[in-house]
CSV table of C-alpha atoms in Angstrom, one decimal:
chain,number,residue,atom,x,y,z
A,1,MET,CA,-10.1,-13.1,14.2
A,2,GLU,CA,-10.1,-9.3,14.8
A,3,LEU,CA,-7.1,-7.2,15.7
A,4,GLU,CA,-7.3,-5.0,18.8
A,5,GLY,CA,-8.2,-1.4,17.8
A,6,SER,CA,-5.3,1.1,17.8
A,7,GLU,CA,-4.6,4.7,17.3
A,8,LEU,CA,-2.8,3.5,14.1
A,9,GLY,CA,-6.2,2.9,12.7
A,10,THR,CA,-7.4,6.5,13.1
A,11,LYS,CA,-7.1,9.4,10.7
A,12,GLU,CA,-6.3,11.8,13.6
A,13,TYR,CA,-3.1,9.8,14.4
A,14,TRP,CA,-1.9,10.0,10.8
A,15,GLU,CA,-2.8,13.7,10.4
A,16,THR,CA,-0.7,14.5,13.6
A,17,SER,CA,2.1,12.3,12.4
A,18,TYR,CA,2.3,13.8,8.9
A,19,THR,CA,2.0,17.4,10.3
A,20,ARG,CA,5.2,16.6,12.3
A,21,GLU,CA,6.9,15.0,9.2
A,22,ILE,CA,6.1,18.0,7.0
A,23,LYS,CA,7.7,20.2,9.6
A,24,ASN,CA,10.8,18.0,9.7
A,25,TYR,CA,11.0,17.8,5.9
A,26,LYS,CA,10.8,21.6,5.6
A,27,SER,CA,13.4,22.2,8.2
A,28,HIS,CA,16.0,19.6,7.3
A,29,GLY,CA,14.8,17.6,4.3
A,30,ASP,CA,13.9,14.4,6.2
A,31,VAL,CA,11.3,12.6,4.1
A,32,GLY,CA,10.1,10.6,7.2
A,33,GLU,CA,9.5,7.0,7.9
A,34,ILE,CA,9.3,4.3,5.2
A,35,TRP,CA,6.6,1.9,6.5
A,36,PHE,CA,8.1,-1.6,7.2
A,37,ASP,CA,11.6,-0.1,6.2
A,38,GLU,CA,13.3,0.4,2.9
A,39,ASP,CA,14.0,-3.3,2.3
A,40,SER,CA,10.3,-4.1,2.2
A,41,GLN,CA,9.8,-1.4,-0.4
A,42,GLN,CA,12.8,-2.4,-2.5
A,43,ARG,CA,11.6,-6.0,-2.6
A,44,ILE,CA,8.4,-4.9,-4.3
A,45,VAL,CA,10.2,-2.6,-6.7
A,46,ASP,CA,12.7,-5.4,-7.6
A,47,TRP,CA,9.9,-7.9,-8.2
A,48,LEU,CA,8.1,-5.4,-10.5
A,49,LEU,CA,11.3,-4.8,-12.5
A,50,LYS,CA,11.6,-8.6,-13.1
A,51,GLN,CA,8.1,-8.8,-14.7
A,52,GLU,CA,8.9,-9.0,-18.4
A,53,THR,CA,5.4,-8.3,-19.6
A,54,LEU,CA,5.2,-5.1,-17.6
A,55,ASN,CA,5.7,-1.9,-19.6
A,56,LYS,CA,7.1,0.8,-17.4
A,57,GLN,CA,5.8,3.5,-19.7
A,58,THR,CA,2.2,2.4,-19.9
A,59,ALA,CA,1.5,0.4,-16.7
A,60,ARG,CA,-0.8,2.5,-14.5
A,61,VAL,CA,0.3,2.1,-10.8
A,62,LEU,CA,-1.8,3.1,-7.8
A,63,ASP,CA,-0.3,3.2,-4.3
A,64,LEU,CA,-3.0,2.9,-1.6
A,65,GLY,CA,-2.3,4.8,1.6
A,66,CYS,CA,0.8,6.3,0.0
A,67,GLY,CA,2.0,8.3,3.0
A,68,ASN,CA,5.1,10.3,2.0
A,69,GLY,CA,5.0,8.7,-1.5
A,70,MET,CA,8.5,7.2,-1.3
A,71,PHE,CA,7.3,3.9,-3.0
A,72,LEU,CA,6.2,5.9,-6.0
A,73,VAL,CA,9.4,8.0,-5.9
A,74,ALA,CA,11.4,4.7,-6.1
A,75,LEU,CA,9.3,3.5,-9.1
A,76,ALA,CA,9.6,6.9,-10.8
A,77,ASN,CA,13.4,6.7,-10.5
A,78,GLU,CA,13.2,3.3,-12.2
A,79,GLY,CA,11.4,4.7,-15.2
A,80,PHE,CA,7.7,4.2,-14.4
A,81,THR,CA,5.7,7.1,-15.6
A,82,GLN,CA,2.0,6.5,-14.8
A,83,LEU,CA,2.0,6.9,-11.0
A,84,THR,CA,-0.8,7.8,-8.6
A,85,GLY,CA,-0.9,7.8,-4.8
A,86,VAL,CA,-3.9,8.2,-2.5
A,87,ASP,CA,-4.2,8.6,1.2
A,88,TYR,CA,-7.0,9.6,3.5
A,89,SER,CA,-4.7,12.0,5.3
A,90,PRO,CA,-4.6,15.4,3.6
A,91,LYS,CA,-1.3,16.0,5.4
A,92,ALA,CA,0.3,12.9,3.9
A,93,ILE,CA,-0.7,14.0,0.5
A,94,GLU,CA,0.7,17.5,1.2
A,95,LEU,CA,4.1,15.9,2.2
A,96,ALA,CA,4.1,13.5,-0.8
A,97,LYS,CA,3.4,16.3,-3.2
A,98,GLY,CA,6.2,18.4,-1.7
A,99,ILE,CA,8.7,15.6,-2.0
A,100,ALA,CA,7.8,14.8,-5.6
A,101,LYS,CA,7.9,18.5,-6.6
A,102,ASP,CA,11.3,19.0,-5.0
A,103,GLN,CA,12.6,15.9,-6.9
A,104,ALA,CA,11.0,17.1,-10.2
A,105,LEU,CA,9.0,13.9,-10.5
A,106,ASN,CA,5.6,13.8,-12.2
A,107,ILE,CA,3.4,11.8,-9.7
A,108,SER,CA,-0.3,12.4,-9.2
A,109,TYR,CA,-1.7,12.4,-5.6
A,110,ASP,CA,-5.3,12.5,-4.3
A,111,VAL,CA,-7.0,12.5,-1.0
A,112,ALA,CA,-9.3,9.5,-0.8
A,113,ASP,CA,-10.8,7.3,1.9
A,114,LEU,CA,-10.9,3.9,0.4
A,115,THR,CA,-13.2,2.5,3.1
A,116,GLN,CA,-16.0,4.8,2.1
A,117,SER,CA,-16.4,4.8,-1.6
A,118,VAL,CA,-14.4,4.8,-4.8
A,119,CYS,CA,-13.3,8.2,-6.0
A,120,PRO,CA,-14.7,8.2,-9.5
A,121,THR,CA,-11.8,10.3,-10.8
A,122,LEU,CA,-9.3,7.5,-9.8
A,123,GLY,CA,-10.1,5.2,-12.7
A,124,THR,CA,-8.6,1.7,-13.0
A,125,TYR,CA,-5.0,0.4,-12.7
A,126,ASP,CA,-2.7,-2.3,-13.8
A,127,ILE,CA,-0.9,-2.5,-10.5
A,128,VAL,CA,-2.5,-1.6,-7.1
A,129,HIS,CA,-0.1,-1.6,-4.2
A,130,ASP,CA,-0.8,-1.7,-0.5
A,131,LYS,CA,2.0,-1.6,2.1
A,132,GLY,CA,0.5,-1.5,5.6
A,133,THR,CA,-2.8,0.2,4.6
A,134,TYR,CA,-4.9,-3.0,5.0
A,135,ASP,CA,-3.1,-3.3,8.4
A,136,ALA,CA,-4.2,0.3,9.4
A,137,VAL,CA,-7.7,-0.4,8.2
A,138,SER,CA,-7.8,-3.6,10.3
A,139,LEU,CA,-6.7,-1.5,13.4
A,140,CYS,CA,-9.7,0.9,13.1
A,141,PRO,CA,-11.4,1.1,16.5
A,142,ASP,CA,-14.9,1.3,14.9
A,143,ASN,CA,-16.3,-1.6,12.7
A,144,PRO,CA,-12.9,-2.9,11.4
A,145,LYS,CA,-14.5,-5.9,9.7
A,146,GLU,CA,-16.9,-3.7,7.8
A,147,GLN,CA,-14.1,-1.2,6.9
A,148,ARG,CA,-12.0,-4.1,5.6
A,149,THR,CA,-14.9,-5.4,3.5
A,150,ASN,CA,-15.5,-1.9,2.0
A,151,TYR,CA,-11.7,-1.5,1.4
A,152,LEU,CA,-11.4,-4.8,-0.5
A,153,ALA,CA,-14.5,-4.1,-2.6
A,154,THR,CA,-12.9,-0.7,-3.6
A,155,VAL,CA,-9.6,-2.4,-4.4
A,156,ALA,CA,-11.4,-4.9,-6.7
A,157,GLN,CA,-13.0,-2.0,-8.6
A,158,LEU,CA,-9.7,-0.2,-9.0
A,159,LEU,CA,-8.1,-3.2,-10.8
A,160,HIS,CA,-8.4,-2.7,-14.5
A,161,ASP,CA,-9.0,-6.4,-15.4
A,162,GLU,CA,-8.2,-10.0,-14.4
A,163,ASN,CA,-4.5,-9.4,-15.5
A,164,SER,CA,-4.1,-6.5,-13.1
A,165,LEU,CA,-2.1,-7.1,-10.0
A,166,PHE,CA,-2.9,-6.3,-6.3
A,167,ILE,CA,0.3,-6.4,-4.3
A,168,ILE,CA,-0.1,-6.4,-0.6
A,169,THR,CA,2.5,-6.3,2.2
A,170,THR,CA,1.3,-6.8,5.8
A,171,CYS,CA,2.8,-7.3,9.2
A,172,ASN,CA,-0.5,-8.3,10.9
A,173,TRP,CA,-1.9,-11.1,8.8
A,174,THR,CA,-0.4,-14.4,7.6
A,175,GLU,CA,-0.6,-15.5,4.0
A,176,ASP,CA,-3.2,-18.1,4.9
A,177,GLU,CA,-5.3,-15.4,6.6
A,178,LEU,CA,-5.1,-13.2,3.6
A,179,LEU,CA,-6.1,-16.0,1.3
A,180,GLN,CA,-9.2,-16.7,3.4
A,181,SER,CA,-10.2,-13.0,3.6
A,182,PHE,CA,-9.6,-12.4,-0.1
A,183,GLU,CA,-11.0,-15.6,-1.7
A,184,HIS,CA,-14.3,-14.1,-2.7
A,185,LEU,CA,-12.6,-11.3,-4.8
A,186,PHE,CA,-9.1,-12.3,-5.6
A,187,ASP,CA,-6.9,-15.3,-6.6
A,188,LYS,CA,-3.4,-15.7,-5.4
A,189,TYR,CA,-0.9,-15.1,-8.2
A,190,CYS,CA,2.4,-15.5,-6.3
A,191,THR,CA,4.2,-14.9,-3.0
A,192,ILE,CA,7.1,-12.5,-2.9
A,193,PRO,CA,9.7,-14.0,-0.5
A,194,THR,CA,10.4,-12.0,2.7
A,195,PRO,CA,12.9,-12.6,5.5
A,196,THR,CA,12.0,-15.4,8.0
A,197,PHE,CA,12.8,-15.9,11.6
A,198,LYS,CA,12.7,-19.0,13.9
A,199,PHE,CA,11.2,-18.9,17.3
A,200,GLY,CA,10.3,-21.8,19.5
A,201,GLY,CA,11.0,-24.3,16.7
A,202,LYS,CA,8.5,-22.5,14.3
A,203,VAL,CA,9.5,-20.5,11.3
A,204,GLY,CA,7.6,-17.2,10.6
A,205,ASN,CA,7.8,-14.0,8.6
A,206,VAL,CA,8.2,-10.5,10.0
A,207,VAL,CA,6.1,-9.2,7.0
A,208,THR,CA,4.1,-11.1,4.3
A,209,SER,CA,4.0,-9.9,0.7
A,210,VAL,CA,1.5,-11.6,-1.7
A,211,VAL,CA,0.4,-10.8,-5.2
A,212,PHE,CA,-3.2,-11.3,-6.1
A,213,LYS,CA,-5.3,-11.1,-9.3
A,214,LYS,CA,-8.9,-10.1,-9.6
A,215,LYS,CA,-11.4,-13.0,-10.0
């Protein structure tokens, strides 16, 4: 199954959006939208904090499609220190850098298009996080299947080893669809519970959050 292409899958859309958000931030300190709302972000942060084997000082975390960087800001405020964010929108990175600087947080940011090739300077990570980026890649008007394949291959290379975690939150794909698309590269580690709704006698999730490990 393919999703219908959308402007949300284009770089132009995000450059325009983050240009506007930079203006808003500079004029009245509004950091902009948190994709899928703050609850979705906080669920992931809370889950990470419960992982007893995770060392906040040494765990290398990479946020894919970091946008305004608020996920990494939340982790920095919880004591994580090895934090990197990437986005293919230079304007998103400009905004994220400005927010981190204003909050005196040491977070690294890079411009990188993860559907093209791995940026060799990125290295490997213990935790790779995706909130909505796989969705945006899936909405690309041109060759979305190829773009997703490239993206997932890049994610696999960014994971340090088979104990590294790939955490993904999506509003467009069910857990079963993720398992099917990821089975050649990743094994499911666990599901992070998200709110459910009932419609027409069926129960569903507004968003799905799943943790994978590299095969």
